[in-house]
Coordinates of C-alpha atoms (C1' of nucleotides) in Angstrom, one line a residue:
Chain A
M191 CA 67.8 160.8 49.7
N192 CA 69.5 163.6 51.6
F193 CA 68.6 167.3 51.5
D194 CA 71.6 168.6 49.7
V195 CA 71.2 166.2 46.8
F196 CA 67.6 167.3 46.5
K197 CA 68.5 171.0 46.6
N198 CA 71.0 170.6 43.8
R199 CA 68.7 168.5 41.7
V200 CA 65.9 171.0 41.9
S201 CA 68.5 173.8 41.4
M202 CA 65.9 176.3 42.2
S203 CA 66.8 179.2 40.0
K204 CA 64.5 181.9 41.2
K205 CA 65.6 183.8 38.1
D206 CA 64.3 181.2 35.7
M207 CA 61.0 181.0 37.5
Y208 CA 60.4 184.7 37.3
K209 CA 61.8 184.9 33.7
E210 CA 59.1 182.6 32.7
F211 CA 56.5 184.5 34.6
F212 CA 57.7 187.8 33.0
H213 CA 57.3 186.5 29.5
E214 CA 53.8 185.1 30.2
N215 CA 52.7 188.4 31.5
K216 CA 54.4 190.9 29.3
D217 CA 51.1 192.5 28.5
R218 CA 50.2 193.4 32.1
I219 CA 53.7 194.3 33.3
K220 CA 54.6 197.8 32.2
V221 CA 58.3 197.4 32.5
K222 CA 59.8 196.0 29.3
K223 CA 63.4 195.1 30.0
E224 CA 63.7 191.5 31.1
D225 CA 66.6 191.8 33.4
V226 CA 65.2 194.8 35.2
A227 CA 61.7 193.3 35.5
V228 CA 63.0 189.9 36.8
K229 CA 65.2 191.5 39.4
N230 CA 62.4 193.6 40.7
L231 CA 59.8 190.9 40.6
I232 CA 62.1 188.8 42.8
K233 CA 62.6 191.7 45.2
I234 CA 58.9 192.3 45.4
S235 CA 58.0 188.7 45.9
E236 CA 60.5 188.2 48.7
A237 CA 59.6 191.4 50.5
T238 CA 55.9 190.4 50.3
L239 CA 56.5 187.0 51.7
A240 CA 58.7 188.4 54.5
L241 CA 56.3 191.1 55.6
S242 CA 53.2 188.9 55.2
N243 CA 54.6 186.1 57.2
K244 CA 55.4 188.5 60.0
K245 CA 52.2 190.5 60.2
G246 CA 49.8 189.1 57.7
F247 CA 49.2 190.1 54.1
S248 CA 46.3 192.4 54.8
A249 CA 48.1 194.2 57.6
M250 CA 51.1 194.8 55.3
S251 CA 50.7 198.2 53.7
M252 CA 52.0 199.0 50.3
R253 CA 54.2 201.6 51.9
D254 CA 55.8 198.8 54.0
L255 CA 56.3 196.8 50.9
S256 CA 57.7 199.8 49.0
A257 CA 60.3 200.4 51.7
R258 CA 61.3 196.7 52.1
A259 CA 61.5 196.0 48.4
G260 CA 63.5 199.2 47.8
L261 CA 61.1 200.5 45.1
S262 CA 58.7 203.5 45.2
M263 CA 55.0 203.1 45.3
G264 CA 54.8 204.2 41.7
A265 CA 57.3 201.6 40.6
L266 CA 55.5 198.8 42.4
Y267 CA 52.4 199.5 40.5
S268 CA 54.1 199.0 37.2
Y269 CA 54.3 195.3 38.1
F270 CA 50.8 194.7 39.2
S271 CA 47.6 196.7 39.3
S272 CA 46.3 196.1 42.7
K273 CA 47.3 194.5 46.0
D274 CA 45.1 191.5 45.3
E275 CA 46.7 191.0 42.0
L276 CA 50.1 190.9 43.7
L277 CA 48.9 188.1 45.9
D278 CA 47.5 186.1 43.1
M279 CA 50.6 186.6 41.1
I280 CA 52.9 185.2 43.7
Q281 CA 50.5 182.4 44.5
Q282 CA 50.0 181.2 41.0
Q283 CA 53.6 181.3 40.1
S284 CA 54.8 179.4 43.1
M285 CA 52.1 176.8 42.9
R286 CA 53.0 175.9 39.4
F287 CA 56.6 175.6 40.3
A288 CA 55.9 173.4 43.3
A289 CA 53.6 171.1 41.4
R290 CA 56.1 170.7 38.7
V291 CA 58.9 169.7 41.1
L292 CA 56.8 167.2 42.9
V293 CA 55.7 165.5 39.7
D294 CA 59.3 165.4 38.4
Q295 CA 60.5 163.8 41.6
L296 CA 58.1 161.0 41.5
T297 CA 57.9 159.9 37.9
G298 CA 59.6 156.6 37.2
I299 CA 59.3 155.1 40.7
D300 CA 57.0 152.1 40.7
N301 CA 57.5 150.3 44.0
P302 CA 54.8 151.6 46.3
H303 CA 57.0 151.6 49.4
L304 CA 59.8 153.4 47.7
K305 CA 57.4 155.9 46.1
L306 CA 55.8 156.6 49.5
K307 CA 59.2 157.4 51.0
Q308 CA 60.2 159.5 48.0
A309 CA 56.9 161.4 48.1
I310 CA 57.5 162.3 51.8
Y311 CA 61.0 163.4 51.2
A312 CA 60.1 165.4 48.2
H313 CA 57.3 167.3 50.0
L314 CA 59.4 168.0 53.1
Y315 CA 62.5 169.1 51.2
L316 CA 60.5 171.3 48.8
S317 CA 58.8 173.0 51.7
E318 CA 62.2 173.5 53.2
I319 CA 63.6 175.2 50.1
M320 CA 60.5 177.3 49.6
H321 CA 59.6 177.8 53.2
P322 CA 58.4 181.4 53.1
W323 CA 56.0 180.7 50.3
F324 CA 54.6 177.4 51.8
Y325 CA 53.8 179.2 55.0
F326 CA 52.4 182.2 53.2
S327 CA 50.3 180.0 51.0
Y328 CA 48.7 178.3 54.0
M329 CA 48.1 181.3 56.1
E330 CA 46.8 183.7 53.4
S331 CA 44.6 181.2 51.6
K332 CA 41.4 183.1 52.6
N333 CA 42.7 186.3 51.0
L334 CA 43.1 184.8 47.6
T335 CA 40.6 185.6 44.9
K336 CA 38.0 182.8 44.4
R337 CA 39.7 181.6 41.3
V338 CA 43.1 181.2 42.8
Q339 CA 41.6 179.8 46.0
K340 CA 40.2 177.0 43.9
K341 CA 43.6 176.3 42.4
A342 CA 45.1 176.1 45.8
I343 CA 42.5 173.6 47.0
D344 CA 43.1 171.6 43.8
L345 CA 46.8 171.5 44.6
E346 CA 46.1 170.3 48.1
L347 CA 43.9 167.6 46.8
F348 CA 46.4 166.7 44.0
T349 CA 49.3 166.2 46.4
E350 CA 47.0 164.2 48.6
K351 CA 46.0 162.1 45.7
I352 CA 49.6 161.1 45.2
F353 CA 49.5 159.5 48.7
I354 CA 46.1 158.0 48.1
D355 CA 47.2 156.3 44.9
V356 CA 50.4 155.0 46.4
I357 CA 48.6 153.4 49.3
E358 CA 46.1 151.9 46.9
Q359 CA 48.8 150.5 44.8
G360 CA 50.6 149.1 47.8
K361 CA 47.4 147.3 48.9
H362 CA 46.9 146.0 45.4
D363 CA 50.4 144.6 45.3
G364 CA 49.9 142.9 48.6
I365 CA 52.6 145.0 50.3
F366 CA 50.3 147.3 52.4
R367 CA 47.4 146.2 54.5
S368 CA 43.9 147.5 54.0
V369 CA 43.2 150.9 55.5
N370 CA 41.0 154.0 54.9
K371 CA 43.4 155.4 52.3
E372 CA 41.9 158.9 52.1
L373 CA 42.2 159.3 55.9
V374 CA 45.8 158.0 56.0
A375 CA 46.8 160.3 53.2
A376 CA 45.2 163.3 54.9
M377 CA 47.1 162.5 58.1
I378 CA 50.4 162.3 56.2
K379 CA 49.6 165.6 54.6
A380 CA 48.8 167.1 58.0
I381 CA 52.2 166.0 59.3
L382 CA 54.0 167.3 56.3
Q383 CA 52.4 170.7 56.7
D384 CA 53.2 170.9 60.4
W385 CA 56.9 170.9 59.4
Y386 CA 56.6 174.3 57.7
L387 CA 53.8 175.7 59.9
K388 CA 55.6 175.2 63.2
R389 CA 59.1 175.8 62.3
W390 CA 59.7 177.6 65.6
K391 CA 59.0 174.3 67.4
Y392 CA 61.3 172.1 65.4
E393 CA 64.1 174.7 65.4
M394 CA 63.8 175.0 69.2
R395 CA 64.3 171.2 69.5
N396 CA 67.0 171.0 66.8
I397 CA 65.1 168.6 64.7
S398 CA 66.5 168.4 61.2
V399 CA 64.3 167.9 58.1
E400 CA 65.9 164.5 57.5
Q401 CA 65.1 163.4 61.0
Y402 CA 61.5 164.6 60.7
A403 CA 61.2 162.7 57.4
K404 CA 62.6 159.5 58.9
S405 CA 60.2 159.7 61.8
L406 CA 57.2 160.2 59.6
I407 CA 58.3 157.3 57.3
D408 CA 58.8 155.2 60.3
L409 CA 55.3 155.9 61.6
V410 CA 53.5 155.4 58.4
G411 CA 55.6 152.4 57.4
S412 CA 54.9 150.6 60.6
Y413 CA 51.2 151.2 60.1
L414 CA 50.9 150.2 56.5
L415 CA 53.4 147.3 56.4
Q416 CA 52.2 145.2 59.3
Chain B
M212 CA 33.5 158.0 74.5
N213 CA 31.0 159.4 72.0
F214 CA 30.6 163.0 71.1
D215 CA 27.2 163.6 72.6
V216 CA 28.3 162.4 76.0
F217 CA 31.3 164.7 75.9
K218 CA 29.1 167.6 74.8
N219 CA 26.9 167.2 77.8
R220 CA 29.7 166.6 80.2
V221 CA 31.3 169.9 79.2
S222 CA 27.9 171.5 79.1
M223 CA 29.5 174.5 77.6
S224 CA 27.6 177.3 79.1
K225 CA 28.9 180.2 77.1
K226 CA 27.0 182.4 79.5
D227 CA 29.0 181.2 82.5
M228 CA 32.2 181.6 80.6
Y229 CA 31.4 185.3 79.8
K230 CA 29.9 185.9 83.2
E231 CA 33.3 185.1 84.7
F232 CA 35.0 187.2 82.2
F233 CA 32.8 190.1 82.9
H234 CA 33.4 190.1 86.6
E235 CA 37.2 189.9 86.1
N236 CA 37.1 192.9 83.9
K237 CA 34.5 195.1 85.5
D238 CA 37.0 198.0 85.7
R239 CA 37.6 198.1 81.9
I240 CA 34.1 197.4 80.7
K241 CA 31.9 200.5 80.9
V242 CA 28.6 198.6 80.9
K243 CA 27.6 197.7 84.5
K244 CA 24.6 195.4 84.3
E245 CA 25.7 191.8 84.2
D246 CA 23.0 190.4 82.0
V247 CA 23.3 193.1 79.4
A248 CA 27.1 192.9 79.3
V249 CA 27.2 189.1 79.1
K250 CA 24.6 189.0 76.3
N251 CA 26.6 191.6 74.3
L252 CA 30.0 190.1 74.9
I253 CA 28.7 186.8 73.5
K254 CA 27.3 188.6 70.4
I255 CA 30.5 190.5 69.9
S256 CA 32.6 187.4 70.3
E257 CA 30.6 185.3 67.9
A258 CA 30.4 188.0 65.3
T259 CA 34.2 188.5 65.5
L260 CA 34.9 184.8 65.0
A261 CA 32.5 184.5 62.1
L262 CA 33.8 187.5 60.3
S263 CA 37.5 186.8 61.0
N264 CA 37.2 183.2 59.9
K265 CA 35.8 184.4 56.6
K266 CA 38.0 187.3 55.7
G267 CA 40.7 187.5 58.4
F268 CA 40.7 189.6 61.5
S269 CA 42.6 192.6 60.1
A270 CA 40.4 192.7 57.0
M271 CA 37.3 192.8 59.2
S272 CA 36.3 196.4 59.8
M273 CA 34.7 197.6 63.0
R274 CA 31.7 198.6 60.9
D275 CA 31.3 195.0 59.7
L276 CA 31.5 193.9 63.2
S277 CA 29.0 196.5 64.4
A278 CA 26.5 195.4 61.8
R279 CA 26.9 191.7 62.4
A280 CA 26.8 191.9 66.2
G281 CA 23.8 194.2 66.1
L282 CA 25.5 197.0 68.1
S283 CA 26.5 200.4 67.1
M284 CA 30.1 201.4 66.9
G285 CA 29.8 203.5 70.0
A286 CA 28.3 200.5 72.0
L287 CA 31.1 198.2 70.8
Y288 CA 33.7 200.5 72.3
S289 CA 32.2 200.3 75.8
Y290 CA 33.3 196.7 75.9
F291 CA 36.9 197.2 74.8
S292 CA 39.1 200.1 73.9
S293 CA 40.7 199.0 70.7
K294 CA 40.5 196.4 68.0
D295 CA 43.6 194.7 69.3
E296 CA 42.2 194.5 72.8
L297 CA 39.1 192.8 71.4
L298 CA 41.3 190.2 69.9
D299 CA 43.3 189.6 73.1
M300 CA 40.1 189.5 75.1
I301 CA 38.6 186.7 73.0
Q302 CA 41.8 184.8 72.9
Q303 CA 42.6 184.8 76.6
Q304 CA 39.1 183.9 77.6
S305 CA 38.8 181.0 75.3
M306 CA 42.3 179.7 76.0
R307 CA 41.6 179.5 79.6
F308 CA 38.4 177.7 79.1
A309 CA 39.9 175.2 76.7
A310 CA 42.8 174.4 79.0
R311 CA 40.5 173.9 81.9
V312 CA 38.3 171.4 80.0
L313 CA 41.3 169.4 78.8
V314 CA 42.7 169.1 82.2
D315 CA 39.4 168.1 83.7
Q316 CA 38.9 165.4 81.1
L317 CA 42.2 163.7 81.9
T318 CA 42.5 163.7 85.6
G319 CA 42.1 160.4 87.2
I320 CA 43.0 158.2 84.3
D321 CA 46.2 156.3 84.9
N322 CA 46.5 153.6 82.3
P323 CA 48.7 155.2 79.5
H324 CA 46.9 153.6 76.6
L325 CA 43.5 154.7 78.0
K326 CA 44.8 158.1 78.7
L327 CA 46.2 158.5 75.2
K328 CA 42.9 157.6 73.7
Q329 CA 41.0 159.9 76.1
A330 CA 43.4 162.8 75.3
I331 CA 42.8 162.3 71.6
Y332 CA 39.0 162.2 72.0
A333 CA 39.0 165.2 74.3
H334 CA 41.1 167.4 71.9
L335 CA 39.0 166.5 68.9
Y336 CA 35.7 166.9 70.6
L337 CA 36.6 170.1 72.2
S338 CA 37.8 171.5 68.9
E339 CA 34.5 170.4 67.4
I340 CA 32.4 172.3 70.0
M341 CA 34.6 175.4 69.9
H342 CA 35.4 175.1 66.2
P343 CA 35.2 178.8 65.3
W344 CA 37.6 179.7 68.0
F345 CA 40.1 177.0 67.4
Y346 CA 40.3 178.0 63.7
F347 CA 40.6 181.6 64.6
S348 CA 43.2 181.0 67.2
Y349 CA 45.4 179.2 64.8
M350 CA 45.0 181.6 61.9
E351 CA 45.2 184.9 63.7
S352 CA 48.1 184.0 66.0
K353 CA 50.4 186.5 64.4
N354 CA 48.0 189.3 65.1
L355 CA 48.0 188.8 68.8
T356 CA 50.0 191.1 71.1
K357 CA 53.4 189.6 72.2
R358 CA 52.0 188.8 75.6
V359 CA 49.1 186.8 74.4
Q360 CA 51.1 185.3 71.7
K361 CA 53.4 183.8 74.3
K362 CA 50.4 182.4 76.1
A363 CA 49.2 180.7 73.0
I364 CA 52.6 179.1 72.4
D365 CA 52.5 177.9 76.0
L366 CA 49.2 176.3 75.5
E367 CA 50.4 174.5 72.4
L368 CA 53.3 173.2 74.3
F369 CA 51.2 172.4 77.3
T370 CA 48.8 170.3 75.3
E371 CA 51.7 168.6 73.5
K372 CA 53.2 167.8 76.9
I373 CA 50.2 165.8 77.8
F374 CA 51.1 163.4 74.9
I375 CA 54.8 163.5 75.6
D376 CA 54.1 162.4 79.2
V377 CA 51.7 159.7 78.4
I378 CA 54.1 158.2 75.9
E379 CA 56.9 158.3 78.4
Q380 CA 54.6 156.7 81.0
G381 CA 53.6 154.0 78.6
K382 CA 57.2 153.2 77.9
H383 CA 58.1 153.2 81.5
D384 CA 55.2 150.7 82.2
G385 CA 56.5 148.5 79.4
I386 CA 53.3 149.0 77.3
F387 CA 54.7 151.2 74.6
R388 CA 57.9 150.7 72.7
S389 CA 60.7 153.2 72.7
V390 CA 60.2 156.2 70.3
N391 CA 61.2 159.8 70.0
K392 CA 58.4 161.0 72.2
E393 CA 58.5 164.7 71.3
L394 CA 58.3 163.9 67.7
V395 CA 55.4 161.5 68.0
A396 CA 53.5 163.9 70.2
A397 CA 54.1 166.7 67.7
M398 CA 52.7 164.5 64.9
I399 CA 49.6 163.7 67.0
K400 CA 49.1 167.4 67.5
A401 CA 49.4 168.1 63.8
I402 CA 46.7 165.5 63.0
L403 CA 44.5 166.9 65.8
Q404 CA 44.8 170.3 64.4
D405 CA 44.1 169.3 60.8
W406 CA 40.7 168.3 61.9
Y407 CA 39.6 171.8 62.6
L408 CA 41.9 173.5 60.0
K409 CA 40.6 171.5 57.0
R410 CA 37.0 171.0 57.9
W411 CA 36.0 171.6 54.3
K412 CA 37.8 168.4 53.3
Y413 CA 36.4 166.2 56.0
E414 CA 32.9 167.5 55.5
M415 CA 33.3 166.9 51.8
R416 CA 34.1 163.3 52.5
N417 CA 31.5 162.8 55.2
I418 CA 34.1 161.9 57.8
S419 CA 32.7 162.2 61.4
V420 CA 34.7 163.3 64.3
E421 CA 34.4 159.8 65.9
Q422 CA 35.7 158.2 62.8
Y423 CA 38.6 160.6 62.6
A424 CA 39.4 159.9 66.3
K425 CA 39.3 156.2 65.7
S426 CA 41.7 156.4 62.7
L427 CA 44.1 158.5 64.7
I428 CA 44.0 156.1 67.7
D429 CA 44.5 153.2 65.3
L430 CA 47.5 154.8 63.7
V431 CA 49.2 155.9 66.9
G432 CA 48.3 152.7 68.7
S433 CA 49.7 150.4 66.1
Y434 CA 52.9 152.4 66.2
L435 CA 53.4 152.5 69.9
L436 CA 52.1 149.1 70.9
Q437 CA 54.0 146.8 68.7
Chain C
dG22 C1' 23.6 201.9 77.7
dT23 C1' 23.2 202.9 73.2
dC24 C1' 23.0 205.7 69.3
dT25 C1' 24.4 209.1 65.6
dA26 C1' 27.6 212.1 63.9
dT27 C1' 32.1 213.2 63.2
dA28 C1' 37.1 214.0 63.9
dT29 C1' 41.3 212.1 62.4
dC30 C1' 44.2 209.3 60.1
dT31 C1' 45.9 205.6 57.2
dG32 C1' 46.0 202.9 53.1
dG33 C1' 45.5 201.9 48.2
dA34 C1' 46.1 203.8 44.0
dT35 C1' 47.4 207.3 40.3
dA36 C1' 49.2 211.5 37.6
dG37 C1' 52.8 213.6 35.9
dA38 C1' 57.7 215.2 36.5
dC39 C1' 62.3 213.5 35.7
Chain D
dG172 C1' 61.6 203.0 34.6
dT173 C1' 61.2 205.3 38.7
dC174 C1' 60.1 208.9 41.8
dT175 C1' 57.3 212.4 44.4
dA176 C1' 53.1 214.4 45.4
dT177 C1' 48.5 213.8 46.1
dC178 C1' 43.7 212.1 45.9
dC179 C1' 40.1 210.1 48.3
dA180 C1' 37.7 206.0 50.2
dG181 C1' 37.4 203.8 54.1
dA182 C1' 39.3 202.8 58.7
dT183 C1' 39.5 203.4 63.9
dA184 C1' 38.0 205.8 67.6
dT185 C1' 35.3 209.4 70.3
dA186 C1' 32.0 213.1 71.8
dG187 C1' 27.8 214.2 73.1
dA188 C1' 22.6 213.6 72.5
dC189 C1' 19.1 210.6 74.0

DNA sequence: GTCTATATCTGGATAGAC
DNA sequence: GTCTATCCAGATATAGAC
């Protein structure tokens, strides 16, 4: 699958994502007009990711954020009640979206080898589309509240489980050889994550996401299929 | 090579490391007695790593640090002149030490396959011994001053180059097959880093560092040797 | 060499005008 | 809904006693 096809399929409407978020949090958010709220939530979220990814969330001041998002301090605080809540809000919202896309992309594929490839593509492409958040999510994990931190760990383990299961299935079907499936899955995850954590390196070397995906599939395939 | 052998070989005398540091920075450090200075530099460094790894460097206050290191605020500032300088100090010192150990461990090994294995062991074992710093170094990279940030990137590329070269050598010798060596090296690095970045996961599953090393060697070996 | 006390400033958060 | 003005806790950094 190529990247553009994926992009269209996911048709990441940020607006829809935040519309949904707005309706679920009407009680906490002081602004009542949907279009105003959604527009500002997007601005706030993007500004937070941009600033945090540059200097770190806790080094980002609310004044920085206010300037970058184009909203006053007062206005900001009608969307959340504290800096921590802002972080959790972005985190939860994006996590849910990411999990949903991944599941959607994999349902209906039964052949383990195909499913393995598709899972690799889906992870990489999604992290490409949502790059600022993926990076943010990794780097700011220790600043999350305990509750949301637990959710983040669950998501890591959930996505890893996708690989564990597919390796198991492949072994069961007699396609893959016998390996320590947890460890192989963890290594695949590590490589998937490196793609969004070290973008500077891959950009420097002009490696495209398709090329990266192919290499990873090649590596893992040659290990499991022999 | 097993972990204990490595540990002894490196014989990580923190004291020697900081003794050296002290003598190179006599002008900036206000404390003049070597034994006092070295003892406190170690306490400061360990406390900084512990606190930063829990809540992040910029969320760590100097009061936190003072309490944890067992030194007053005033005393702290006779070892460095600002919070940023403290970060750079730890970073530079540890980077140099790590680079030195890696080079030492690899000189004199010519066979590419052996060298590849040795490089994997050395990286993993070193990150095990210096775990707090490895984690810190990765997570706080964006808080470093530009100058030290560049050094950190150079170190990443330098250690990666070790793998690129060994893959190239192996291909040249007819032992390894032809692959995109930069990409394979990058993937090896990603897996090496995951070991110290996700310790919680590997501890949870009772994976030892030797076991992890073996799996990685197995994966890479099967890919390169076929 | 280390401590206590303190100067100075910055950051998060809110009240109330528009 | 948004802005300005402001409060105040907590941060870094230093001065000067011991």
